[in-house]
PDB file of C-alpha atoms in Angstrom:
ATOM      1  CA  UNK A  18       9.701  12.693  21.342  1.00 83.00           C
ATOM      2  CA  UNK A  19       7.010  13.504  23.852  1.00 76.00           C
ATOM      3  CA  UNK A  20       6.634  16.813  23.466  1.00 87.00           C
ATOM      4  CA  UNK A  21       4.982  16.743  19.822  1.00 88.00           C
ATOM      5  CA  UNK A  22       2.571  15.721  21.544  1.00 83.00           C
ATOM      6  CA  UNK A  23       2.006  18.039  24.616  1.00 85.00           C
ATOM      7  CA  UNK A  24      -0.690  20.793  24.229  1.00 85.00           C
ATOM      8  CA  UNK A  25      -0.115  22.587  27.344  1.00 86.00           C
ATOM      9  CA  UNK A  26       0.269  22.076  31.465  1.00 88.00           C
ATOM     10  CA  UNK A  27      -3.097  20.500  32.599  1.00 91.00           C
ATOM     11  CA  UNK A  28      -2.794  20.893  36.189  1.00 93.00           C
ATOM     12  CA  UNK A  29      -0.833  20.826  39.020  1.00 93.00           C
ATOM     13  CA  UNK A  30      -1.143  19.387  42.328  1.00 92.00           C
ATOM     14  CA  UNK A  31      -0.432  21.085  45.934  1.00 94.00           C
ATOM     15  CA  UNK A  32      -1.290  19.754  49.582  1.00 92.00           C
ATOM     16  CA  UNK A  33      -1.968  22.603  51.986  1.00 93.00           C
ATOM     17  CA  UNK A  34      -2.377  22.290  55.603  1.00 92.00           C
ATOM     18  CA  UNK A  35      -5.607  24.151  56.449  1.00 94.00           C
ATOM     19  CA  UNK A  36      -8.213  23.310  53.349  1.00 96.00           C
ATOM     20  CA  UNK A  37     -10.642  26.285  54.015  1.00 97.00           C
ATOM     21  CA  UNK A  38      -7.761  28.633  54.616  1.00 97.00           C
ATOM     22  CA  UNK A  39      -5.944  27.451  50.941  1.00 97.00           C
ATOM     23  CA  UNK A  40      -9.697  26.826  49.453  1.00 98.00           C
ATOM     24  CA  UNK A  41     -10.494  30.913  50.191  1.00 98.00           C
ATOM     25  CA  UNK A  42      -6.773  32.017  49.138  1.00 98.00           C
ATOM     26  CA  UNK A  43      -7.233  30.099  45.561  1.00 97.00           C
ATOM     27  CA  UNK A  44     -10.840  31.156  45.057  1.00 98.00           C
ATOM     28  CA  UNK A  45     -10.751  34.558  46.734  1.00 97.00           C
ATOM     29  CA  UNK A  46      -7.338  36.015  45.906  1.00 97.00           C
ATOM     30  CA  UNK A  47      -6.293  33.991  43.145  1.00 96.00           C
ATOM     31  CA  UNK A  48      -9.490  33.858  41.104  1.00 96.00           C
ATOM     32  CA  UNK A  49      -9.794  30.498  40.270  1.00 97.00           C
ATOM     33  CA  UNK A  50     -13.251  28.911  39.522  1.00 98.00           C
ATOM     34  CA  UNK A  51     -14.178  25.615  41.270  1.00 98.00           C
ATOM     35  CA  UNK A  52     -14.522  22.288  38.718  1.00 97.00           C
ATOM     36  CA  UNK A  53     -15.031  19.913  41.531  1.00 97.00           C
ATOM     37  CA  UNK A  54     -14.855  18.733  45.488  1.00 97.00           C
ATOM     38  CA  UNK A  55     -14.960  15.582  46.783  1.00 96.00           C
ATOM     39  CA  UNK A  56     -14.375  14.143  50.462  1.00 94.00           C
ATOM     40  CA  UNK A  57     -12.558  11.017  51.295  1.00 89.00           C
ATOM     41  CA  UNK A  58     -14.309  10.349  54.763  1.00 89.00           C
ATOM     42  CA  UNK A  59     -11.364   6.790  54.594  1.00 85.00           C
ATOM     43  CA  UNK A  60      -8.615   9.078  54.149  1.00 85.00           C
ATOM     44  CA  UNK A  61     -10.110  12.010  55.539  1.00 87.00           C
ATOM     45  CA  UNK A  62      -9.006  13.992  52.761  1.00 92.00           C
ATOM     46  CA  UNK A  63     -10.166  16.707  50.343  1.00 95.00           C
ATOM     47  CA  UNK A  64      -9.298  17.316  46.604  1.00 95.00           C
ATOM     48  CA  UNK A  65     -10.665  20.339  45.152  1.00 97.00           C
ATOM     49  CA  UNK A  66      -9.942  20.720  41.428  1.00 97.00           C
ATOM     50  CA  UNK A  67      -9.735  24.243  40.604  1.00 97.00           C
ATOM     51  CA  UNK A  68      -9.524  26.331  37.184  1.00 97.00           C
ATOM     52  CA  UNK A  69      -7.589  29.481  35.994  1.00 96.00           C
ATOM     53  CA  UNK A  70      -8.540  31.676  33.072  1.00 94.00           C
ATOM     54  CA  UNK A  71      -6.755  29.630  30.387  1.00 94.00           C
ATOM     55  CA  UNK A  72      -7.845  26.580  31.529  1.00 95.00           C
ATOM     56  CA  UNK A  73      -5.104  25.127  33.479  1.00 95.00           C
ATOM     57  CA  UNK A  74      -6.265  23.280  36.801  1.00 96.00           C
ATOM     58  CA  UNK A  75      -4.977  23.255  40.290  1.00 95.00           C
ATOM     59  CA  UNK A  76      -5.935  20.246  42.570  1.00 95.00           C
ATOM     60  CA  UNK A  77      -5.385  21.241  46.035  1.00 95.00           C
ATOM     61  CA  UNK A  78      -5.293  18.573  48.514  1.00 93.00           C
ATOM     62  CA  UNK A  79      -5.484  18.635  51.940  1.00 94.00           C
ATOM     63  CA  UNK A  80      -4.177  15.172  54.377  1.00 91.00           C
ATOM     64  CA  UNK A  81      -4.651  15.014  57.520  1.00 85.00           C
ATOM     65  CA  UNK A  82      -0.758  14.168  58.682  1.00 83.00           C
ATOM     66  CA  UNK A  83       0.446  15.510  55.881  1.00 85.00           C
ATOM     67  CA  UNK A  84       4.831  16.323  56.480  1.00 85.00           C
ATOM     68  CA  UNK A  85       5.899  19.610  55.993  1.00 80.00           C
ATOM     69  CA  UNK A  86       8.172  20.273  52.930  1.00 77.00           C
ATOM     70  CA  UNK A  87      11.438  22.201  53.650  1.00 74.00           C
ATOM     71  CA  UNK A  88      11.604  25.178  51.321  1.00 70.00           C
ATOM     72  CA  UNK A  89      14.368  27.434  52.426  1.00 68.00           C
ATOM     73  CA  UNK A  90      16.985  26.653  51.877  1.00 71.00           C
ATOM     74  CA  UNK A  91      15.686  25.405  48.740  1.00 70.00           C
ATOM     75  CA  UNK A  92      14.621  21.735  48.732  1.00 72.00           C
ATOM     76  CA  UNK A  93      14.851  19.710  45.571  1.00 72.00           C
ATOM     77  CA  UNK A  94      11.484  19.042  43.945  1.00 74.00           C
ATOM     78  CA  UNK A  95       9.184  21.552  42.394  1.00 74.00           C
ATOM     79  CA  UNK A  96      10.520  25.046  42.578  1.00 81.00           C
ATOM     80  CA  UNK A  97       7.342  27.185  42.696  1.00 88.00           C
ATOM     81  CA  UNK A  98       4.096  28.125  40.518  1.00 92.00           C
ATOM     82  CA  UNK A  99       4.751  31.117  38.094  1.00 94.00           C
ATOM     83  CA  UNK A 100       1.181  32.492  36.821  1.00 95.00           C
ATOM     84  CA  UNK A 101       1.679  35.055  33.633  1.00 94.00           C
ATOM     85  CA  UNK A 102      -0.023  37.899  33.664  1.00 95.00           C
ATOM     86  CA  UNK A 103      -0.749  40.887  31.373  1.00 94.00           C
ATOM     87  CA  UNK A 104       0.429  43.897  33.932  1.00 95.00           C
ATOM     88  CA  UNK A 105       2.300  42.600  36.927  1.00 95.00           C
ATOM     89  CA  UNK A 106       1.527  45.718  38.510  1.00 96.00           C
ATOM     90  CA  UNK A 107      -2.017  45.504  38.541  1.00 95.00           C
ATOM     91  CA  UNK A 108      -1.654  41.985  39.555  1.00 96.00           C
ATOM     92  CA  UNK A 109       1.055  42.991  42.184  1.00 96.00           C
ATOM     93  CA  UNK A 110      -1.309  45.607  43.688  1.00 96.00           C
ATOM     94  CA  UNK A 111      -4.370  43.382  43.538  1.00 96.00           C
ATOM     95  CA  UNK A 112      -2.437  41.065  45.690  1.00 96.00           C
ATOM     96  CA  UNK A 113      -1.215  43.460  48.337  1.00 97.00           C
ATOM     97  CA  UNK A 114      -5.093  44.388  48.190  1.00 96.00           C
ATOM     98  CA  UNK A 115      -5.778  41.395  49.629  1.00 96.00           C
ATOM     99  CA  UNK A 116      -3.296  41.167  52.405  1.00 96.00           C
ATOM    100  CA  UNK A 117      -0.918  39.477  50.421  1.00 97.00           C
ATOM    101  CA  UNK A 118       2.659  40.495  50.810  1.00 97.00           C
ATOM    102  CA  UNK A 119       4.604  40.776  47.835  1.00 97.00           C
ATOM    103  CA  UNK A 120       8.555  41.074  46.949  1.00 97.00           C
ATOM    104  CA  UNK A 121       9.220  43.459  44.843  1.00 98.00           C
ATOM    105  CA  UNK A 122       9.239  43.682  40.741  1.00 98.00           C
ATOM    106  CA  UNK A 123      12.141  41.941  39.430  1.00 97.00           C
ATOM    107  CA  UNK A 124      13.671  42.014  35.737  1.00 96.00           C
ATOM    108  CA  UNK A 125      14.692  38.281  34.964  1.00 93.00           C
ATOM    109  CA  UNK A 126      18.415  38.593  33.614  1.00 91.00           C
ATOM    110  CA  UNK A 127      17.473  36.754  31.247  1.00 91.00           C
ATOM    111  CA  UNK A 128      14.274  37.593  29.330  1.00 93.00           C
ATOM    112  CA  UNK A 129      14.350  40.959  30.415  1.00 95.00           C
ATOM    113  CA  UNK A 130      10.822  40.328  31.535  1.00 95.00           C
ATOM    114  CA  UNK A 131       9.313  41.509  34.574  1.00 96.00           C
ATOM    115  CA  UNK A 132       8.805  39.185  37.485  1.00 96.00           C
ATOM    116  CA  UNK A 133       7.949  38.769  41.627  1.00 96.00           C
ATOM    117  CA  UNK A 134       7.232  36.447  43.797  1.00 95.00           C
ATOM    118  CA  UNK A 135       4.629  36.305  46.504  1.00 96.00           C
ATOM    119  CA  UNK A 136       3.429  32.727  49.017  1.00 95.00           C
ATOM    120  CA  UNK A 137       0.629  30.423  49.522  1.00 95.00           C
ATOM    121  CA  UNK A 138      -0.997  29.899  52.994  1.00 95.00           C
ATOM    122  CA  UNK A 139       1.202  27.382  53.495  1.00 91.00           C
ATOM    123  CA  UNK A 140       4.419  29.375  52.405  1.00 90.00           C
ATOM    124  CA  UNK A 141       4.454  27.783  49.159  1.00 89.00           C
ATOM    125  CA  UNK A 142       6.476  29.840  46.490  1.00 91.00           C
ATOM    126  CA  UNK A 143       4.400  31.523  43.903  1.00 93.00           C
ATOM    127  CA  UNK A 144       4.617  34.139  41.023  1.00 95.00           C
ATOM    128  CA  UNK A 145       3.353  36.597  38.894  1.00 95.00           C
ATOM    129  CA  UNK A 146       5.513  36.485  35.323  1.00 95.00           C
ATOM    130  CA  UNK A 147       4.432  39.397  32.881  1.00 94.00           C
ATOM    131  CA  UNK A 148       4.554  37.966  29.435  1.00 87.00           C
TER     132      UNK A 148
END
């Protein structure tokens, strides 16, 4: 079975439509550190491998006709990016600090855990999940 022998999530992948605009959200309100950036001057494209805390990576790309993805109503595909967090309300607030609008603090109906959601630049559906 393949998961004996996953470790953990190494990265995931998103394509934004304005690079600098994404670049500064992941970097300035997000907090991750930058790993690498390279230019495609063929493709005129941009990959930008970025780092969280625990060492999980986001490569953000950013094509130059890229389509847009529908996302409400809900397309199939990925869902959206859940980042845990320690206290979702210092998180939550450190967000809205930054501009960033933010639904409110949800309990998942589940796990009884506390949850919200808040976007990307580009709409894309993120959130904070308190472990």
């Amino acid at each position: 079975m393949l998961a004996n022998y996953i470790t953990r999530v190494h990265h995931v992948a998103i394509i934004c439509s304005d690079y600098a605009r994404a670049k500064a959200f992941y970097i300035d309100v997000i907090g991750c550190t930058v790993v690498a950036e390279n230019y495609q001057s063929g493709r005129q494209s941009y990959k930008l491998d970025l780092m969280l805390p625990d060492g999980t990576q986001i490569e953000l790309f950013h094509f130059a006709a890229a389509p847009a993805r529908p996302s409400y109503p809900e397309a199939l595909g990925l869902r959206h990016l859940a980042l845990s967090v320690t206290d979702i309300e210092a998180a939550r607030n450190a967000l809205i600090a930054k501009g960033v609008s933010c639904e409110p603090i949800r309990i998942d109906p589940y796990t009884q855990k506390r949850f919200c959601f808040f976007a990307d630049p580009d709409d894309l559906p993120l959130e904070l999940y308190e472990a």
